[in-house]
PDB file of N, CA and C in Angstrom:
ATOM      1  N   MET A   1     -18.575 -15.136  21.994  1.00  0.00           N
ATOM      2  CA  MET A   1     -19.724 -14.957  21.126  1.00  0.00           C
ATOM      3  C   MET A   1     -19.788 -13.523  20.579  1.00  0.00           C
ATOM      4  N   ASP A   2     -19.447 -12.571  21.430  1.00  0.00           N
ATOM      5  CA  ASP A   2     -19.467 -11.173  21.024  1.00  0.00           C
ATOM      6  C   ASP A   2     -18.477 -10.922  19.888  1.00  0.00           C
ATOM      7  N   MET A   3     -17.324 -11.601  19.917  1.00  0.00           N
ATOM      8  CA  MET A   3     -16.304 -11.432  18.885  1.00  0.00           C
ATOM      9  C   MET A   3     -16.828 -11.891  17.522  1.00  0.00           C
ATOM     10  N   ILE A   4     -17.556 -12.975  17.489  1.00  0.00           N
ATOM     11  CA  ILE A   4     -18.106 -13.495  16.232  1.00  0.00           C
ATOM     12  C   ILE A   4     -19.082 -12.501  15.630  1.00  0.00           C
ATOM     13  N   ARG A   5     -19.903 -11.883  16.460  1.00  0.00           N
ATOM     14  CA  ARG A   5     -20.875 -10.908  15.962  1.00  0.00           C
ATOM     15  C   ARG A   5     -20.166  -9.731  15.299  1.00  0.00           C
ATOM     16  N   HIS A   6     -19.057  -9.289  15.861  1.00  0.00           N
ATOM     17  CA  HIS A   6     -18.321  -8.160  15.290  1.00  0.00           C
ATOM     18  C   HIS A   6     -17.695  -8.502  13.942  1.00  0.00           C
ATOM     19  N   LEU A   7     -17.336  -9.747  13.730  1.00  0.00           N
ATOM     20  CA  LEU A   7     -16.723 -10.129  12.464  1.00  0.00           C
ATOM     21  C   LEU A   7     -17.686 -10.015  11.293  1.00  0.00           C
ATOM     22  N   THR A   8     -18.975  -9.976  11.558  1.00  0.00           N
ATOM     23  CA  THR A   8     -19.931  -9.860  10.463  1.00  0.00           C
ATOM     24  C   THR A   8     -20.227  -8.404  10.108  1.00  0.00           C
ATOM     25  N   GLU A   9     -19.752  -7.476  10.910  1.00  0.00           N
ATOM     26  CA  GLU A   9     -20.000  -6.071  10.633  1.00  0.00           C
ATOM     27  C   GLU A   9     -19.112  -5.607   9.480  1.00  0.00           C
ATOM     28  N   PRO A  10     -19.656  -4.765   8.589  1.00  0.00           N
ATOM     29  CA  PRO A  10     -18.876  -4.302   7.438  1.00  0.00           C
ATOM     30  C   PRO A  10     -17.539  -3.673   7.803  1.00  0.00           C
ATOM     31  N   GLN A  11     -17.470  -2.919   8.879  1.00  0.00           N
ATOM     32  CA  GLN A  11     -16.208  -2.274   9.240  1.00  0.00           C
ATOM     33  C   GLN A  11     -15.152  -3.316   9.615  1.00  0.00           C
ATOM     34  N   ALA A  12     -15.532  -4.352  10.360  1.00  0.00           N
ATOM     35  CA  ALA A  12     -14.581  -5.399  10.732  1.00  0.00           C
ATOM     36  C   ALA A  12     -14.138  -6.174   9.500  1.00  0.00           C
ATOM     37  N   LEU A  13     -15.058  -6.454   8.595  1.00  0.00           N
ATOM     38  CA  LEU A  13     -14.706  -7.170   7.371  1.00  0.00           C
ATOM     39  C   LEU A  13     -13.786  -6.327   6.492  1.00  0.00           C
ATOM     40  N   SER A  14     -14.024  -5.037   6.463  1.00  0.00           N
ATOM     41  CA  SER A  14     -13.164  -4.147   5.697  1.00  0.00           C
ATOM     42  C   SER A  14     -11.755  -4.128   6.279  1.00  0.00           C
ATOM     43  N   THR A  15     -11.640  -4.162   7.594  1.00  0.00           N
ATOM     44  CA  THR A  15     -10.332  -4.222   8.237  1.00  0.00           C
ATOM     45  C   THR A  15      -9.625  -5.529   7.894  1.00  0.00           C
ATOM     46  N   LEU A  16     -10.354  -6.634   7.894  1.00  0.00           N
ATOM     47  CA  LEU A  16      -9.765  -7.910   7.486  1.00  0.00           C
ATOM     48  C   LEU A  16      -9.289  -7.847   6.035  1.00  0.00           C
ATOM     49  N   ALA A  17     -10.065  -7.198   5.188  1.00  0.00           N
ATOM     50  CA  ALA A  17      -9.662  -7.041   3.789  1.00  0.00           C
ATOM     51  C   ALA A  17      -8.381  -6.215   3.693  1.00  0.00           C
ATOM     52  N   ASP A  18      -8.240  -5.208   4.549  1.00  0.00           N
ATOM     53  CA  ASP A  18      -7.004  -4.410   4.579  1.00  0.00           C
ATOM     54  C   ASP A  18      -5.800  -5.284   4.941  1.00  0.00           C
ATOM     55  N   ILE A  19      -5.988  -6.170   5.896  1.00  0.00           N
ATOM     56  CA  ILE A  19      -4.902  -7.067   6.300  1.00  0.00           C
ATOM     57  C   ILE A  19      -4.515  -7.974   5.138  1.00  0.00           C
ATOM     58  N   VAL A  20      -5.510  -8.503   4.441  1.00  0.00           N
ATOM     59  CA  VAL A  20      -5.240  -9.358   3.283  1.00  0.00           C
ATOM     60  C   VAL A  20      -4.490  -8.574   2.206  1.00  0.00           C
ATOM     61  N   LEU A  21      -4.890  -7.333   1.970  1.00  0.00           N
ATOM     62  CA  LEU A  21      -4.198  -6.497   0.978  1.00  0.00           C
ATOM     63  C   LEU A  21      -2.729  -6.309   1.333  1.00  0.00           C
ATOM     64  N   VAL A  22      -2.438  -6.052   2.583  1.00  0.00           N
ATOM     65  CA  VAL A  22      -1.044  -5.868   3.003  1.00  0.00           C
ATOM     66  C   VAL A  22      -0.248  -7.147   2.757  1.00  0.00           C
ATOM     67  N   VAL A  23      -0.811  -8.285   3.136  1.00  0.00           N
ATOM     68  CA  VAL A  23      -0.122  -9.561   2.921  1.00  0.00           C
ATOM     69  C   VAL A  23       0.101  -9.792   1.427  1.00  0.00           C
ATOM     70  N   MET A  24      -0.908  -9.489   0.625  1.00  0.00           N
ATOM     71  CA  MET A  24      -0.786  -9.696  -0.817  1.00  0.00           C
ATOM     72  C   MET A  24       0.248  -8.758  -1.439  1.00  0.00           C
ATOM     73  N   LEU A  25       0.412  -7.574  -0.888  1.00  0.00           N
ATOM     74  CA  LEU A  25       1.408  -6.650  -1.417  1.00  0.00           C
ATOM     75  C   LEU A  25       2.830  -7.063  -1.014  1.00  0.00           C
ATOM     76  N   VAL A  26       2.958  -7.773   0.084  1.00  0.00           N
ATOM     77  CA  VAL A  26       4.270  -8.267   0.514  1.00  0.00           C
ATOM     78  C   VAL A  26       4.681  -9.482  -0.327  1.00  0.00           C
ATOM     79  N   GLU A  27       3.705 -10.222  -0.816  1.00  0.00           N
ATOM     80  CA  GLU A  27       3.989 -11.450  -1.568  1.00  0.00           C
ATOM     81  C   GLU A  27       4.943 -11.253  -2.746  1.00  0.00           C
ATOM     82  N   PRO A  28       4.728 -10.274  -3.644  1.00  0.00           N
ATOM     83  CA  PRO A  28       5.673 -10.123  -4.753  1.00  0.00           C
ATOM     84  C   PRO A  28       7.080  -9.739  -4.277  1.00  0.00           C
ATOM     85  N   LEU A  29       7.170  -9.019  -3.167  1.00  0.00           N
ATOM     86  CA  LEU A  29       8.484  -8.679  -2.622  1.00  0.00           C
ATOM     87  C   LEU A  29       9.196  -9.940  -2.133  1.00  0.00           C
ATOM     88  N   ALA A  30       8.446 -10.815  -1.481  1.00  0.00           N
ATOM     89  CA  ALA A  30       9.028 -12.076  -1.015  1.00  0.00           C
ATOM     90  C   ALA A  30       9.446 -12.940  -2.198  1.00  0.00           C
ATOM     91  N   LEU A  31       8.613 -12.976  -3.238  1.00  0.00           N
ATOM     92  CA  LEU A  31       8.957 -13.755  -4.420  1.00  0.00           C
ATOM     93  C   LEU A  31      10.190 -13.188  -5.125  1.00  0.00           C
ATOM     94  N   ALA A  32      10.300 -11.872  -5.158  1.00  0.00           N
ATOM     95  CA  ALA A  32      11.476 -11.243  -5.776  1.00  0.00           C
ATOM     96  C   ALA A  32      12.739 -11.581  -4.987  1.00  0.00           C
ATOM     97  N   ALA A  33      12.641 -11.560  -3.659  1.00  0.00           N
ATOM     98  CA  ALA A  33      13.791 -11.913  -2.829  1.00  0.00           C
ATOM     99  C   ALA A  33      14.172 -13.375  -3.037  1.00  0.00           C
ATOM    100  N   TYR A  34      13.184 -14.223  -3.105  1.00  0.00           N
ATOM    101  CA  TYR A  34      13.434 -15.646  -3.342  1.00  0.00           C
ATOM    102  C   TYR A  34      14.148 -15.842  -4.682  1.00  0.00           C
ATOM    103  N   ARG A  35      13.664 -15.153  -5.712  1.00  0.00           N
ATOM    104  CA  ARG A  35      14.292 -15.277  -7.033  1.00  0.00           C
ATOM    105  C   ARG A  35      15.721 -14.752  -7.012  1.00  0.00           C
ATOM    106  N   ARG A  36      15.942 -13.642  -6.306  1.00  0.00           N
ATOM    107  CA  ARG A  36      17.278 -13.054  -6.246  1.00  0.00           C
ATOM    108  C   ARG A  36      18.284 -14.021  -5.603  1.00  0.00           C
ATOM    109  N   PHE A  37      17.843 -14.718  -4.561  1.00  0.00           N
ATOM    110  CA  PHE A  37      18.763 -15.602  -3.842  1.00  0.00           C
ATOM    111  C   PHE A  37      18.883 -16.997  -4.443  1.00  0.00           C
ATOM    112  N   THR A  38      17.834 -17.456  -5.128  1.00  0.00           N
ATOM    113  CA  THR A  38      17.862 -18.829  -5.654  1.00  0.00           C
ATOM    114  C   THR A  38      17.925 -18.899  -7.170  1.00  0.00           C
ATOM    115  N   GLY A  39      17.540 -17.818  -7.839  1.00  0.00           N
ATOM    116  CA  GLY A  39      17.461 -17.851  -9.298  1.00  0.00           C
ATOM    117  C   GLY A  39      16.219 -18.572  -9.798  1.00  0.00           C
ATOM    118  N   LYS A  40      15.353 -18.976  -8.878  1.00  0.00           N
ATOM    119  CA  LYS A  40      14.118 -19.682  -9.231  1.00  0.00           C
ATOM    120  C   LYS A  40      12.918 -18.811  -8.885  1.00  0.00           C
ATOM    121  N   GLY A  41      11.789 -19.200  -9.440  1.00  0.00           N
ATOM    122  CA  GLY A  41      10.559 -18.476  -9.136  1.00  0.00           C
ATOM    123  C   GLY A  41      10.214 -17.478 -10.216  1.00  0.00           C
ATOM    124  N   PRO A  42       9.064 -16.829 -10.053  1.00  0.00           N
ATOM    125  CA  PRO A  42       8.612 -15.888 -11.076  1.00  0.00           C
ATOM    126  C   PRO A  42       9.440 -14.607 -11.088  1.00  0.00           C
ATOM    127  N   THR A  43       9.447 -13.971 -12.263  1.00  0.00           N
ATOM    128  CA  THR A  43      10.078 -12.653 -12.359  1.00  0.00           C
ATOM    129  C   THR A  43       9.200 -11.651 -11.607  1.00  0.00           C
ATOM    130  N   ALA A  44       9.705 -10.452 -11.418  1.00  0.00           N
ATOM    131  CA  ALA A  44       8.922  -9.421 -10.733  1.00  0.00           C
ATOM    132  C   ALA A  44       7.623  -9.151 -11.488  1.00  0.00           C
ATOM    133  N   ARG A  45       7.704  -9.054 -12.798  1.00  0.00           N
ATOM    134  CA  ARG A  45       6.510  -8.820 -13.614  1.00  0.00           C
ATOM    135  C   ARG A  45       5.513  -9.959 -13.461  1.00  0.00           C
ATOM    136  N   GLU A  46       6.011 -11.185 -13.516  1.00  0.00           N
ATOM    137  CA  GLU A  46       5.130 -12.348 -13.374  1.00  0.00           C
ATOM    138  C   GLU A  46       4.466 -12.371 -12.001  1.00  0.00           C
ATOM    139  N   ALA A  47       5.212 -12.016 -10.974  1.00  0.00           N
ATOM    140  CA  ALA A  47       4.654 -12.000  -9.620  1.00  0.00           C
ATOM    141  C   ALA A  47       3.512 -10.986  -9.511  1.00  0.00           C
ATOM    142  N   VAL A  48       3.711  -9.826 -10.107  1.00  0.00           N
ATOM    143  CA  VAL A  48       2.655  -8.800 -10.071  1.00  0.00           C
ATOM    144  C   VAL A  48       1.433  -9.271 -10.841  1.00  0.00           C
ATOM    145  N   VAL A  49       1.651  -9.854 -12.009  1.00  0.00           N
ATOM    146  CA  VAL A  49       0.526 -10.336 -12.828  1.00  0.00           C
ATOM    147  C   VAL A  49      -0.238 -11.436 -12.101  1.00  0.00           C
ATOM    148  N   ILE A  50       0.470 -12.252 -11.332  1.00  0.00           N
ATOM    149  CA  ILE A  50      -0.178 -13.336 -10.601  1.00  0.00           C
ATOM    150  C   ILE A  50      -1.109 -12.793  -9.519  1.00  0.00           C
ATOM    151  N   ILE A  51      -0.696 -11.749  -8.795  1.00  0.00           N
ATOM    152  CA  ILE A  51      -1.507 -11.290  -7.668  1.00  0.00           C
ATOM    153  C   ILE A  51      -2.561 -10.242  -8.031  1.00  0.00           C
ATOM    154  N   LEU A  52      -2.437  -9.613  -9.195  1.00  0.00           N
ATOM    155  CA  LEU A  52      -3.372  -8.529  -9.538  1.00  0.00           C
ATOM    156  C   LEU A  52      -4.849  -8.923  -9.506  1.00  0.00           C
ATOM    157  N   PRO A  53      -5.248 -10.061 -10.080  1.00  0.00           N
ATOM    158  CA  PRO A  53      -6.681 -10.391 -10.021  1.00  0.00           C
ATOM    159  C   PRO A  53      -7.205 -10.454  -8.585  1.00  0.00           C
ATOM    160  N   GLY A  54      -6.439 -11.078  -7.706  1.00  0.00           N
ATOM    161  CA  GLY A  54      -6.853 -11.170  -6.301  1.00  0.00           C
ATOM    162  C   GLY A  54      -6.911  -9.818  -5.622  1.00  0.00           C
ATOM    163  N   LEU A  55      -5.926  -8.972  -5.917  1.00  0.00           N
ATOM    164  CA  LEU A  55      -5.943  -7.624  -5.343  1.00  0.00           C
ATOM    165  C   LEU A  55      -7.193  -6.865  -5.755  1.00  0.00           C
ATOM    166  N   PHE A  56      -7.522  -6.940  -7.039  1.00  0.00           N
ATOM    167  CA  PHE A  56      -8.728  -6.242  -7.498  1.00  0.00           C
ATOM    168  C   PHE A  56      -9.991  -6.808  -6.843  1.00  0.00           C
ATOM    169  N   LEU A  57     -10.037  -8.117  -6.638  1.00  0.00           N
ATOM    170  CA  LEU A  57     -11.218  -8.709  -6.002  1.00  0.00           C
ATOM    171  C   LEU A  57     -11.337  -8.281  -4.540  1.00  0.00           C
ATOM    172  N   ILE A  58     -10.229  -8.157  -3.842  1.00  0.00           N
ATOM    173  CA  ILE A  58     -10.281  -7.655  -2.469  1.00  0.00           C
ATOM    174  C   ILE A  58     -10.741  -6.198  -2.464  1.00  0.00           C
ATOM    175  N   LEU A  59     -10.297  -5.418  -3.456  1.00  0.00           N
ATOM    176  CA  LEU A  59     -10.772  -4.026  -3.560  1.00  0.00           C
ATOM    177  C   LEU A  59     -12.262  -3.963  -3.863  1.00  0.00           C
ATOM    178  N   VAL A  60     -12.766  -4.928  -4.638  1.00  0.00           N
ATOM    179  CA  VAL A  60     -14.212  -5.017  -4.885  1.00  0.00           C
ATOM    180  C   VAL A  60     -14.937  -5.231  -3.563  1.00  0.00           C
ATOM    181  N   LEU A  61     -14.434  -6.161  -2.762  1.00  0.00           N
ATOM    182  CA  LEU A  61     -15.038  -6.434  -1.461  1.00  0.00           C
ATOM    183  C   LEU A  61     -15.058  -5.184  -0.600  1.00  0.00           C
ATOM    184  N   LYS A  62     -13.921  -4.488  -0.527  1.00  0.00           N
ATOM    185  CA  LYS A  62     -13.859  -3.267   0.277  1.00  0.00           C
ATOM    186  C   LYS A  62     -14.831  -2.206  -0.229  1.00  0.00           C
ATOM    187  N   ALA A  63     -14.887  -2.032  -1.545  1.00  0.00           N
ATOM    188  CA  ALA A  63     -15.795  -1.029  -2.111  1.00  0.00           C
ATOM    189  C   ALA A  63     -17.243  -1.361  -1.769  1.00  0.00           C
ATOM    190  N   ALA A  64     -17.606  -2.629  -1.889  1.00  0.00           N
ATOM    191  CA  ALA A  64     -18.977  -3.032  -1.589  1.00  0.00           C
ATOM    192  C   ALA A  64     -19.291  -2.851  -0.101  1.00  0.00           C
ATOM    193  N   LEU A  65     -18.348  -3.210   0.752  1.00  0.00           N
ATOM    194  CA  LEU A  65     -18.574  -3.080   2.194  1.00  0.00           C
ATOM    195  C   LEU A  65     -18.653  -1.633   2.645  1.00  0.00           C
ATOM    196  N   GLU A  66     -17.914  -0.764   1.966  1.00  0.00           N
ATOM    197  CA  GLU A  66     -17.845   0.631   2.396  1.00  0.00           C
ATOM    198  C   GLU A  66     -18.794   1.543   1.623  1.00  0.00           C
ATOM    199  N   GLY A  67     -19.729   0.947   0.891  1.00  0.00           N
ATOM    200  CA  GLY A  67     -20.743   1.739   0.209  1.00  0.00           C
ATOM    201  C   GLY A  67     -20.283   2.378  -1.081  1.00  0.00           C
ATOM    202  N   GLY A  68     -19.300   1.766  -1.734  1.00  0.00           N
ATOM    203  CA  GLY A  68     -18.840   2.286  -3.020  1.00  0.00           C
ATOM    204  C   GLY A  68     -19.942   2.204  -4.067  1.00  0.00           C
ATOM    205  N   SER A  69     -19.837   3.030  -5.072  1.00  0.00           N
ATOM    206  CA  SER A  69     -20.867   3.061  -6.102  1.00  0.00           C
ATOM    207  C   SER A  69     -20.850   1.765  -6.919  1.00  0.00           C
ATOM    208  N   VAL A  70     -21.967   1.497  -7.551  1.00  0.00           N
ATOM    209  CA  VAL A  70     -22.068   0.335  -8.431  1.00  0.00           C
ATOM    210  C   VAL A  70     -21.051   0.465  -9.557  1.00  0.00           C
ATOM    211  N   PHE A  71     -20.830   1.675 -10.038  1.00  0.00           N
ATOM    212  CA  PHE A  71     -19.850   1.900 -11.100  1.00  0.00           C
ATOM    213  C   PHE A  71     -18.450   1.496 -10.639  1.00  0.00           C
ATOM    214  N   LEU A  72     -18.073   1.881  -9.416  1.00  0.00           N
ATOM    215  CA  LEU A  72     -16.754   1.528  -8.884  1.00  0.00           C
ATOM    216  C   LEU A  72     -16.603   0.013  -8.760  1.00  0.00           C
ATOM    217  N   VAL A  73     -17.612  -0.644  -8.202  1.00  0.00           N
ATOM    218  CA  VAL A  73     -17.565  -2.097  -8.049  1.00  0.00           C
ATOM    219  C   VAL A  73     -17.447  -2.769  -9.419  1.00  0.00           C
ATOM    220  N   ALA A  74     -18.227  -2.294 -10.389  1.00  0.00           N
ATOM    221  CA  ALA A  74     -18.174  -2.869 -11.740  1.00  0.00           C
ATOM    222  C   ALA A  74     -16.803  -2.631 -12.384  1.00  0.00           C
ATOM    223  N   ALA A  75     -16.256  -1.443 -12.207  1.00  0.00           N
ATOM    224  CA  ALA A  75     -14.943  -1.130 -12.788  1.00  0.00           C
ATOM    225  C   ALA A  75     -13.853  -2.009 -12.174  1.00  0.00           C
ATOM    226  N   LEU A  76     -13.918  -2.231 -10.866  1.00  0.00           N
ATOM    227  CA  LEU A  76     -12.932  -3.087 -10.214  1.00  0.00           C
ATOM    228  C   LEU A  76     -13.092  -4.551 -10.644  1.00  0.00           C
ATOM    229  N   LEU A  77     -14.338  -4.991 -10.818  1.00  0.00           N
ATOM    230  CA  LEU A  77     -14.559  -6.347 -11.321  1.00  0.00           C
ATOM    231  C   LEU A  77     -14.003  -6.503 -12.732  1.00  0.00           C
ATOM    232  N   LEU A  78     -14.206  -5.498 -13.564  1.00  0.00           N
ATOM    233  CA  LEU A  78     -13.650  -5.532 -14.912  1.00  0.00           C
ATOM    234  C   LEU A  78     -12.119  -5.569 -14.869  1.00  0.00           C
ATOM    235  N   ALA A  79     -11.530  -4.772 -13.989  1.00  0.00           N
ATOM    236  CA  ALA A  79     -10.070  -4.770 -13.849  1.00  0.00           C
ATOM    237  C   ALA A  79      -9.578  -6.149 -13.394  1.00  0.00           C
ATOM    238  N   ALA A  80     -10.306  -6.790 -12.482  1.00  0.00           N
ATOM    239  CA  ALA A  80      -9.934  -8.138 -12.028  1.00  0.00           C
ATOM    240  C   ALA A  80      -9.995  -9.120 -13.189  1.00  0.00           C
ATOM    241  N   PHE A  81     -11.023  -8.997 -14.025  1.00  0.00           N
ATOM    242  CA  PHE A  81     -11.166  -9.889 -15.176  1.00  0.00           C
ATOM    243  C   PHE A  81     -10.028  -9.680 -16.170  1.00  0.00           C
ATOM    244  N   VAL A  82      -9.720  -8.430 -16.468  1.00  0.00           N
ATOM    245  CA  VAL A  82      -8.622  -8.132 -17.408  1.00  0.00           C
ATOM    246  C   VAL A  82      -7.300  -8.658 -16.856  1.00  0.00           C
ATOM    247  N   ALA A  83      -7.062  -8.466 -15.569  1.00  0.00           N
ATOM    248  CA  ALA A  83      -5.831  -8.969 -14.956  1.00  0.00           C
ATOM    249  C   ALA A  83      -5.779 -10.493 -15.014  1.00  0.00           C
ATOM    250  N   HIS A  84      -6.907 -11.134 -14.788  1.00  0.00           N
ATOM    251  CA  HIS A  84      -6.967 -12.601 -14.851  1.00  0.00           C
ATOM    252  C   HIS A  84      -6.669 -13.096 -16.268  1.00  0.00           C
ATOM    253  N   VAL A  85      -7.281 -12.477 -17.258  1.00  0.00           N
ATOM    254  CA  VAL A  85      -7.040 -12.873 -18.655  1.00  0.00           C
ATOM    255  C   VAL A  85      -5.572 -12.659 -19.013  1.00  0.00           C
ATOM    256  N   THR A  86      -4.998 -11.542 -18.571  1.00  0.00           N
ATOM    257  CA  THR A  86      -3.585 -11.274 -18.818  1.00  0.00           C
ATOM    258  C   THR A  86      -2.712 -12.363 -18.203  1.00  0.00           C
ATOM    259  N   ASP A  87      -3.020 -12.744 -16.992  1.00  0.00           N
ATOM    260  CA  ASP A  87      -2.278 -13.812 -16.318  1.00  0.00           C
ATOM    261  C   ASP A  87      -2.400 -15.127 -17.085  1.00  0.00           C
ATOM    262  N   MET A  88      -3.602 -15.473 -17.479  1.00  0.00           N
ATOM    263  CA  MET A  88      -3.811 -16.732 -18.205  1.00  0.00           C
ATOM    264  C   MET A  88      -3.093 -16.726 -19.553  1.00  0.00           C
ATOM    265  N   LEU A  89      -3.169 -15.620 -20.269  1.00  0.00           N
ATOM    266  CA  LEU A  89      -2.485 -15.542 -21.563  1.00  0.00           C
ATOM    267  C   LEU A  89      -0.976 -15.676 -21.406  1.00  0.00           C
ATOM    268  N   SER A  90      -0.422 -15.049 -20.379  1.00  0.00           N
ATOM    269  CA  SER A  90       1.029 -15.153 -20.179  1.00  0.00           C
ATOM    270  C   SER A  90       1.420 -16.588 -19.834  1.00  0.00           C
ATOM    271  N   ARG A  91       0.573 -17.291 -19.109  1.00  0.00           N
ATOM    272  CA  ARG A  91       0.859 -18.694 -18.780  1.00  0.00           C
ATOM    273  C   ARG A  91       0.771 -19.576 -20.028  1.00  0.00           C
ATOM    274  N   PHE A  92      -0.234 -19.337 -20.865  1.00  0.00           N
ATOM    275  CA  PHE A  92      -0.376 -20.129 -22.075  1.00  0.00           C
ATOM    276  C   PHE A  92       0.780 -19.869 -23.053  1.00  0.00           C
ATOM    277  N   ARG A  93       1.256 -18.633 -23.103  1.00  0.00           N
ATOM    278  CA  ARG A  93       2.393 -18.314 -23.978  1.00  0.00           C
ATOM    279  C   ARG A  93       3.640 -19.080 -23.538  1.00  0.00           C
ATOM    280  N   LYS A  94       3.815 -19.270 -22.244  1.00  0.00           N
ATOM    281  CA  LYS A  94       4.967 -20.023 -21.742  1.00  0.00           C
ATOM    282  C   LYS A  94       4.895 -21.483 -22.168  1.00  0.00           C
ATOM    283  N   LEU A  95       3.686 -22.002 -22.278  1.00  0.00           N
ATOM    284  CA  LEU A  95       3.513 -23.411 -22.656  1.00  0.00           C
ATOM    285  C   LEU A  95       3.788 -23.647 -24.130  1.00  0.00           C
ATOM    286  N   SER A  96       3.670 -22.603 -24.928  1.00  0.00           N
ATOM    287  CA  SER A  96       3.861 -22.742 -26.386  1.00  0.00           C
ATOM    288  C   SER A  96       5.316 -22.802 -26.765  1.00  0.00           C
TER     289      SER A  96
END
């Protein structure tokens, strides 16, 4: 029961967000290795574009948990939106 209570504390949640960030940063490296060995999968650029919106959203979470300014949170949300639009546009261009 004590462990559950700690998971709701901002510091513990921020640590979990750090773990997610590390995993997300390893993802494009794994995708690049997969592409190198199989010739399939996204390019390095595509892999980065795919994960950027999520990375920015995790940074928003960390900023909010750690008392970041409203300006910082808003700027990171805007960056997440721009990254998402970039990802969607690149996907739609492939379909054309």
